[in-house]
Short mmCIF file of C-alpha atoms in Angstrom, two decimals:
data_model
loop_
_atom_site.label_atom_id
_atom_site.label_comp_id
_atom_site.label_asym_id
_atom_site.label_seq_id
_atom_site.Cartn_x
_atom_site.Cartn_y
_atom_site.Cartn_z
CA MET T 1 -121.22 158.62 62.09
CA ASP T 2 -119.55 156.89 59.12
CA LYS T 3 -121.67 153.87 58.15
CA GLN T 4 -118.56 151.86 57.24
CA THR T 5 -117.04 152.18 60.71
CA ILE T 6 -120.11 151.43 62.85
CA THR T 7 -119.22 148.67 65.28
CA ILE T 8 -120.95 146.65 67.96
CA TYR T 9 -119.40 149.12 70.44
CA ASP T 10 -121.28 152.04 68.81
CA VAL T 11 -124.58 150.16 69.04
CA ALA T 12 -123.97 149.25 72.69
CA ARG T 13 -123.13 152.87 73.58
CA GLU T 14 -126.16 154.33 71.76
CA ALA T 15 -128.53 151.77 73.30
CA ASN T 16 -126.84 152.10 76.72
CA VAL T 17 -126.34 148.34 77.05
CA SER T 18 -123.33 146.01 77.11
CA MET T 19 -121.73 144.65 73.94
CA ALA T 20 -122.67 141.15 75.15
CA THR T 21 -126.35 142.20 75.09
CA VAL T 22 -126.04 143.52 71.52
CA SER T 23 -124.35 140.25 70.53
CA ARG T 24 -127.19 138.25 72.08
CA VAL T 25 -129.79 140.29 70.17
CA VAL T 26 -127.90 139.94 66.86
CA ASN T 27 -127.54 136.18 67.32
CA GLY T 28 -131.18 135.65 68.30
CA ASN T 29 -130.42 134.60 71.88
CA PRO T 30 -133.74 134.50 73.78
CA ASN T 31 -132.15 135.61 77.09
CA VAL T 32 -132.81 139.31 76.50
CA LYS T 33 -135.73 141.29 77.92
CA PRO T 34 -138.26 142.25 75.19
CA ALA T 35 -137.93 145.97 75.98
CA THR T 36 -134.12 145.79 75.76
CA ARG T 37 -134.29 143.78 72.51
CA LYS T 38 -136.65 146.39 71.01
CA LYS T 39 -134.33 149.25 72.02
CA VAL T 40 -131.22 147.51 70.59
CA LEU T 41 -133.00 146.65 67.32
CA GLU T 42 -134.11 150.27 66.94
CA VAL T 43 -130.51 151.46 67.32
CA ILE T 44 -129.27 148.79 64.89
CA ASP T 45 -131.88 149.94 62.40
CA ARG T 46 -131.10 153.64 62.90
CA LEU T 47 -127.32 153.20 62.57
CA ASP T 48 -127.70 150.57 59.82
CA TYR T 49 -125.29 148.35 61.73
CA ARG T 50 -124.25 145.15 59.94
CA PRO T 51 -122.39 142.54 61.99
CA ASN T 52 -118.93 141.81 60.62
CA ALA T 53 -119.04 138.18 59.47
CA VAL T 54 -115.23 137.99 59.34
CA ALA T 55 -114.86 139.23 62.92
CA ARG T 56 -117.56 136.84 64.10
CA GLY T 57 -115.75 134.06 62.24
CA LEU T 58 -112.47 134.87 64.00
CA ALA T 59 -114.20 134.67 67.37
CA SER T 60 -116.05 131.42 66.70
CA LYS T 61 -113.53 129.88 64.25
CA LYS T 62 -116.52 129.61 61.87
CA THR T 63 -117.63 131.97 59.12
CA THR T 64 -120.96 130.17 58.44
CA THR T 65 -120.02 130.57 54.78
CA VAL T 66 -119.86 127.84 52.15
CA GLY T 67 -118.06 128.08 48.81
CA VAL T 68 -119.73 126.61 45.73
CA ILE T 69 -117.58 126.06 42.64
CA ILE T 70 -119.63 125.76 39.46
CA PRO T 71 -118.28 125.19 35.91
CA ASP T 72 -120.95 127.20 34.11
CA ILE T 73 -123.66 129.15 35.94
CA SER T 74 -125.56 129.66 32.67
CA ASN T 75 -126.01 125.88 32.19
CA LEU T 76 -129.42 124.93 33.59
CA TYR T 77 -128.08 121.63 34.93
CA PHE T 78 -125.65 123.38 37.28
CA SER T 79 -127.97 126.28 38.16
CA SER T 80 -130.68 123.75 39.18
CA LEU T 81 -128.18 122.07 41.51
CA ALA T 82 -127.16 125.48 42.89
CA ARG T 83 -130.80 126.24 43.74
CA GLY T 84 -131.01 123.09 45.88
CA ILE T 85 -127.71 123.96 47.56
CA ASP T 86 -128.82 127.51 48.33
CA ASP T 87 -132.19 126.51 49.82
CA VAL T 88 -130.63 124.02 52.25
CA ALA T 89 -127.81 126.46 53.08
CA THR T 90 -130.41 129.08 54.00
CA MET T 91 -132.25 126.55 56.15
CA TYR T 92 -129.05 125.87 58.11
CA LYS T 93 -128.12 129.58 58.17
CA TYR T 94 -125.08 129.34 55.92
CA ASN T 95 -124.18 132.00 53.38
CA ILE T 96 -123.08 130.99 49.88
CA ILE T 97 -120.16 132.30 47.85
CA LEU T 98 -120.77 131.17 44.26
CA ALA T 99 -117.67 130.99 42.05
CA ASN T 100 -117.70 130.25 38.31
CA SER T 101 -114.70 128.17 37.16
CA ASP T 102 -115.55 128.08 33.41
CA GLY T 103 -114.70 124.36 33.53
CA ASP T 104 -111.04 125.41 33.33
CA ASP T 105 -108.62 123.17 35.29
CA GLN T 106 -106.30 126.02 36.34
CA LYS T 107 -109.13 128.38 37.21
CA GLU T 108 -110.70 125.67 39.40
CA VAL T 109 -107.52 125.55 41.50
CA GLN T 110 -107.39 129.37 41.75
CA VAL T 111 -111.08 129.60 42.70
CA LEU T 112 -110.73 126.85 45.32
CA ASN T 113 -107.72 128.58 46.89
CA THR T 114 -109.54 131.94 46.88
CA LEU T 115 -112.49 130.38 48.73
CA LEU T 116 -110.21 128.64 51.25
CA ALA T 117 -108.43 131.97 51.84
CA LYS T 118 -111.82 133.45 52.73
CA GLN T 119 -112.01 130.85 55.53
CA VAL T 120 -115.15 129.15 54.20
CA ASP T 121 -116.40 126.36 56.46
CA GLY T 122 -116.96 123.98 53.54
CA VAL T 123 -116.90 123.68 49.75
CA ILE T 124 -119.28 122.10 47.23
CA PHE T 125 -117.41 121.34 44.03
CA MET T 126 -119.10 120.87 40.66
CA GLY T 127 -116.57 120.18 37.94
CA HIS T 128 -116.28 117.95 34.92
CA HIS T 129 -113.36 115.95 36.28
CA ILE T 130 -110.99 115.90 39.25
CA THR T 131 -107.45 116.73 38.10
CA ASP T 132 -104.41 115.62 40.09
CA GLU T 133 -103.79 119.27 40.97
CA ILE T 134 -107.28 119.87 42.38
CA ARG T 135 -107.09 116.51 44.19
CA GLY T 136 -103.85 117.69 45.80
CA GLU T 137 -105.63 120.87 46.98
CA PHE T 138 -108.50 118.77 48.38
CA SER T 139 -105.99 116.59 50.28
CA ARG T 140 -104.07 119.55 51.73
CA SER T 141 -107.20 121.35 52.87
CA LYS T 142 -108.77 120.48 56.21
CA THR T 143 -112.00 122.11 54.97
CA PRO T 144 -114.81 119.60 54.25
CA ILE T 145 -115.55 119.16 50.54
CA VAL T 146 -118.51 117.51 48.81
CA LEU T 147 -118.94 116.85 45.08
CA ALA T 148 -122.34 117.45 43.46
CA GLY T 149 -123.08 116.00 40.03
CA THR T 150 -119.38 115.07 39.86
CA ILE T 151 -117.74 111.73 40.57
CA ASP T 152 -114.40 110.98 42.16
CA PRO T 153 -113.16 107.60 40.86
CA ASP T 154 -110.82 107.41 43.90
CA ASN T 155 -113.67 108.06 46.38
CA GLN T 156 -111.57 110.46 48.46
CA VAL T 157 -114.34 112.99 49.09
CA GLY T 158 -118.10 112.71 49.59
CA SER T 159 -120.37 113.01 46.57
CA VAL T 160 -124.02 113.07 45.46
CA ASN T 161 -124.98 111.72 42.03
CA ILE T 162 -127.20 109.28 40.18
CA ASP T 163 -125.98 105.96 38.73
CA TYR T 164 -124.85 107.41 35.38
CA LEU T 165 -123.76 104.03 34.02
CA LYS T 166 -127.11 102.32 34.63
CA ALA T 167 -129.12 105.39 33.56
CA THR T 168 -127.26 105.58 30.23
CA GLN T 169 -127.64 101.84 29.70
CA ASP T 170 -131.40 102.13 30.28
CA ALA T 171 -131.71 105.10 27.88
CA VAL T 172 -129.73 103.44 25.08
CA ASP T 173 -131.58 100.15 25.64
CA LEU T 174 -134.87 102.04 25.17
CA LEU T 175 -133.61 103.48 21.85
CA ILE T 176 -132.57 99.99 20.70
CA LYS T 177 -135.94 98.47 21.71
CA ASP T 178 -137.57 101.13 19.51
CA GLY T 179 -135.79 99.53 16.55
CA ASN T 180 -132.76 101.82 16.20
CA LYS T 181 -129.52 100.10 15.15
CA LYS T 182 -126.96 102.93 14.96
CA ILE T 183 -127.10 105.09 18.06
CA ALA T 184 -124.80 108.09 18.39
CA PHE T 185 -123.22 108.77 21.79
CA ILE T 186 -122.85 112.56 22.07
CA SER T 187 -120.96 113.75 25.11
CA GLY T 188 -118.65 116.30 26.65
CA ALA T 189 -114.95 115.50 26.97
CA LEU T 190 -114.38 111.78 27.55
CA ILE T 191 -111.59 112.66 30.00
CA ASP T 192 -114.45 113.50 32.38
CA PRO T 193 -115.04 110.20 34.24
CA ILE T 194 -118.84 110.64 34.21
CA ASN T 195 -118.65 110.66 30.38
CA GLY T 196 -115.61 108.51 29.57
CA GLN T 197 -116.12 105.84 32.22
CA GLU T 198 -119.69 105.79 33.53
CA ARG T 199 -121.84 106.88 30.58
CA LEU T 200 -119.70 105.37 27.82
CA GLU T 201 -119.60 102.07 29.73
CA GLY T 202 -123.41 102.15 30.05
CA TYR T 203 -123.68 102.81 26.30
CA LYS T 204 -121.37 99.89 25.49
CA ASN T 205 -123.26 97.59 27.89
CA ALA T 206 -126.57 98.35 26.17
CA LEU T 207 -125.06 97.63 22.73
CA GLU T 208 -123.52 94.37 23.94
CA ALA T 209 -126.71 93.21 25.65
CA ASN T 210 -128.57 93.76 22.37
CA LYS T 211 -125.80 92.22 20.20
CA LEU T 212 -125.02 95.48 18.39
CA HIS T 213 -121.55 96.46 17.16
CA TYR T 214 -119.67 99.32 18.91
CA SER T 215 -118.26 101.88 16.46
CA GLU T 216 -115.95 104.81 17.20
CA ALA T 217 -117.63 106.61 14.26
CA LEU T 218 -120.75 107.04 16.43
CA ILE T 219 -118.90 108.66 19.37
CA PHE T 220 -118.89 112.47 19.39
CA GLU T 221 -117.22 114.85 21.88
CA SER T 222 -118.51 118.41 22.12
CA LYS T 223 -118.89 121.46 24.31
CA TYR T 224 -122.22 121.75 26.14
CA THR T 225 -123.80 124.53 24.07
CA PHE T 226 -126.79 124.93 21.75
CA LYS T 227 -124.56 126.14 18.89
CA ASP T 228 -122.22 123.17 19.25
CA GLY T 229 -125.25 120.87 19.03
CA GLN T 230 -126.30 122.57 15.80
CA LYS T 231 -122.75 122.29 14.41
CA LEU T 232 -122.71 118.54 15.09
CA THR T 233 -125.83 117.89 13.04
CA GLU T 234 -124.14 117.26 9.68
CA ARG T 235 -121.52 114.94 11.18
CA VAL T 236 -124.18 112.96 13.06
CA MET T 237 -126.28 112.58 9.89
CA ASN T 238 -123.21 111.54 7.85
CA SER T 239 -122.40 108.85 10.43
CA GLY T 240 -125.61 107.05 9.48
CA ALA T 241 -126.97 107.27 13.03
CA ASP T 242 -130.72 106.77 13.43
CA ALA T 243 -130.85 107.90 17.09
CA ALA T 244 -128.70 109.67 19.70
CA PHE T 245 -128.09 109.68 23.41
CA VAL T 246 -126.93 113.22 24.27
CA VAL T 247 -125.54 113.77 27.77
CA ASP T 248 -126.37 117.50 27.99
CA ASP T 249 -129.81 119.07 27.42
CA GLU T 250 -128.63 122.29 25.72
CA LEU T 251 -126.46 120.22 23.37
CA ALA T 252 -129.46 117.94 22.66
CA LEU T 253 -131.63 120.99 21.91
CA GLY T 254 -129.04 122.25 19.40
CA LEU T 255 -128.95 118.86 17.67
CA LEU T 256 -132.77 118.73 17.58
CA ASP T 257 -132.86 122.19 16.02
CA GLY T 258 -130.24 121.25 13.43
CA LEU T 259 -132.03 118.04 12.48
CA LEU T 260 -135.41 119.78 12.13
CA ASP T 261 -133.79 122.47 9.93
CA ALA T 262 -132.40 119.67 7.75
CA GLY T 263 -135.92 118.28 7.29
CA VAL T 264 -135.42 115.25 9.56
CA LYS T 265 -138.66 114.16 11.26
CA ILE T 266 -138.41 113.63 15.02
CA PRO T 267 -139.08 110.92 16.21
CA GLU T 268 -140.14 109.17 12.96
CA ASP T 269 -136.69 109.41 11.27
CA PHE T 270 -134.46 110.05 14.30
CA GLU T 271 -134.88 109.59 18.07
CA ILE T 272 -133.13 111.59 20.81
CA ILE T 273 -132.74 111.05 24.56
CA ALA T 274 -130.97 113.71 26.65
CA GLY T 275 -129.16 113.23 29.93
CA ASN T 276 -130.38 115.72 32.55
CA HIS T 277 -134.10 116.63 32.30
CA SER T 278 -133.67 120.35 32.86
CA ILE T 279 -136.53 122.69 31.88
CA LEU T 280 -135.03 122.82 28.34
CA THR T 281 -136.24 119.28 27.61
CA GLU T 282 -139.81 120.29 28.52
CA ILE T 283 -139.98 123.53 26.55
CA ALA T 284 -138.50 122.02 23.36
CA ARG T 285 -140.91 121.08 20.60
CA PRO T 286 -141.09 118.18 20.20
CA GLU T 287 -140.45 117.66 23.92
CA ILE T 288 -137.08 115.90 24.36
CA ALA T 289 -137.02 112.51 26.07
CA SER T 290 -134.51 112.48 28.93
CA ILE T 291 -133.09 110.77 31.97
CA LYS T 292 -134.96 112.42 34.84
CA GLN T 293 -132.24 113.40 37.27
CA PRO T 294 -133.46 114.89 40.56
CA LEU T 295 -131.36 118.02 39.93
CA TYR T 296 -132.62 120.12 42.84
CA ASP T 297 -132.27 117.14 45.19
CA ILE T 298 -128.66 116.47 44.15
CA GLY T 299 -127.79 120.02 45.24
CA ALA T 300 -129.91 119.89 48.39
CA VAL T 301 -128.54 116.52 49.55
CA ALA T 302 -124.96 117.64 48.80
CA MET T 303 -125.44 120.70 51.02
CA ARG T 304 -126.99 118.59 53.80
CA LEU T 305 -124.07 116.15 53.59
CA LEU T 306 -121.67 119.10 53.83
CA THR T 307 -123.44 120.46 56.97
CA LYS T 308 -122.93 117.06 58.60
CA LEU T 309 -119.24 117.03 57.71
CA MET T 310 -118.77 120.64 58.90
CA ASN T 311 -120.44 119.81 62.23
CA LYS T 312 -118.54 116.51 62.54
CA GLU T 313 -121.76 114.49 62.66
CA ASP T 314 -121.76 110.75 61.96
CA ILE T 315 -122.12 110.03 58.25
CA GLU T 316 -123.90 106.84 57.22
CA GLU T 317 -123.02 107.19 53.56
CA LYS T 318 -120.28 109.37 52.07
CA ASP T 319 -121.25 108.66 48.45
CA VAL T 320 -124.96 109.16 47.93
CA ILE T 321 -126.70 107.77 44.83
CA LEU T 322 -130.17 109.20 44.17
CA PRO T 323 -132.88 107.56 42.02
CA TYR T 324 -133.65 108.46 38.40
CA SER T 325 -136.29 107.57 35.80
CA ILE T 326 -136.70 108.09 32.05
CA ASP T 327 -139.22 110.49 30.56
CA ARG T 328 -140.05 109.44 26.98
CA GLY T 329 -141.08 112.96 25.95
CA GLU T 330 -141.96 113.29 22.25
CA SER T 331 -138.54 112.66 20.73
CA THR T 332 -138.89 108.86 21.00
CA LYS T 333 -141.59 106.73 19.37
#
């Protein structure tokens, strides 16, 4: 018998039971005699029958599948969130389709539409910013959507984050209290509201509270890679900065590496605080100070929020803000 064409009918015939009985066994329904269950499972095993998730979805109007859109699977920030999402999805018996969007606006729209075409029951979106085009797709879709580690300034869809503004203000305030006067703000694209609105505002608030002058010369936009962090080193040193708040850990690690290669002593000559507290901050030497985001929890809570939306449960809070702290590491005095 061709493995690809084995159906529930084949299993029922081989086991000499009804298709309803096979369905009950597959779905874990307890109303099946132990001897019958054993016989059906043996046939399933022998024929290597795999229930067709699409067919089951057509019957129940649910595919028990969730789409997760991630800008860069290789970035430890996003992969840590994905781990939390996957664990909670497994707990609630949802399958995950993980799609990499490369942080590209057009690809995000294509990936979202591909997932919706697969009839996913819900989507978790991780992106750097919500474009008008992707917002339009969100609005048209009746599929529940939750943002993880991504903010929607218009609050149209549910989200799980930390208070990026306050966290950045606290981090920059710590650098100022250590005696630093010219603190670089090193970030991804400022068009991303987490960077350009929340974090930059927190940076400015800390400067203002400590009566320090804001200078465009200390603001740097970059991609989130180790090499880009290294490339920034000369520009950061030429700016006269004596410390830096770096939103991404891999970027911070590149800057640290570049500074050490240039003979700069960390933290004696230059202090660094990173934004995410992924494993990179702990394995760096010296260990990089960072805002401790509960990365796994952001993913896990986002998935739990999505299960509530998919099951039309009452939601107390659509926008969840989780706590953070600051780990001083060894890159601050």
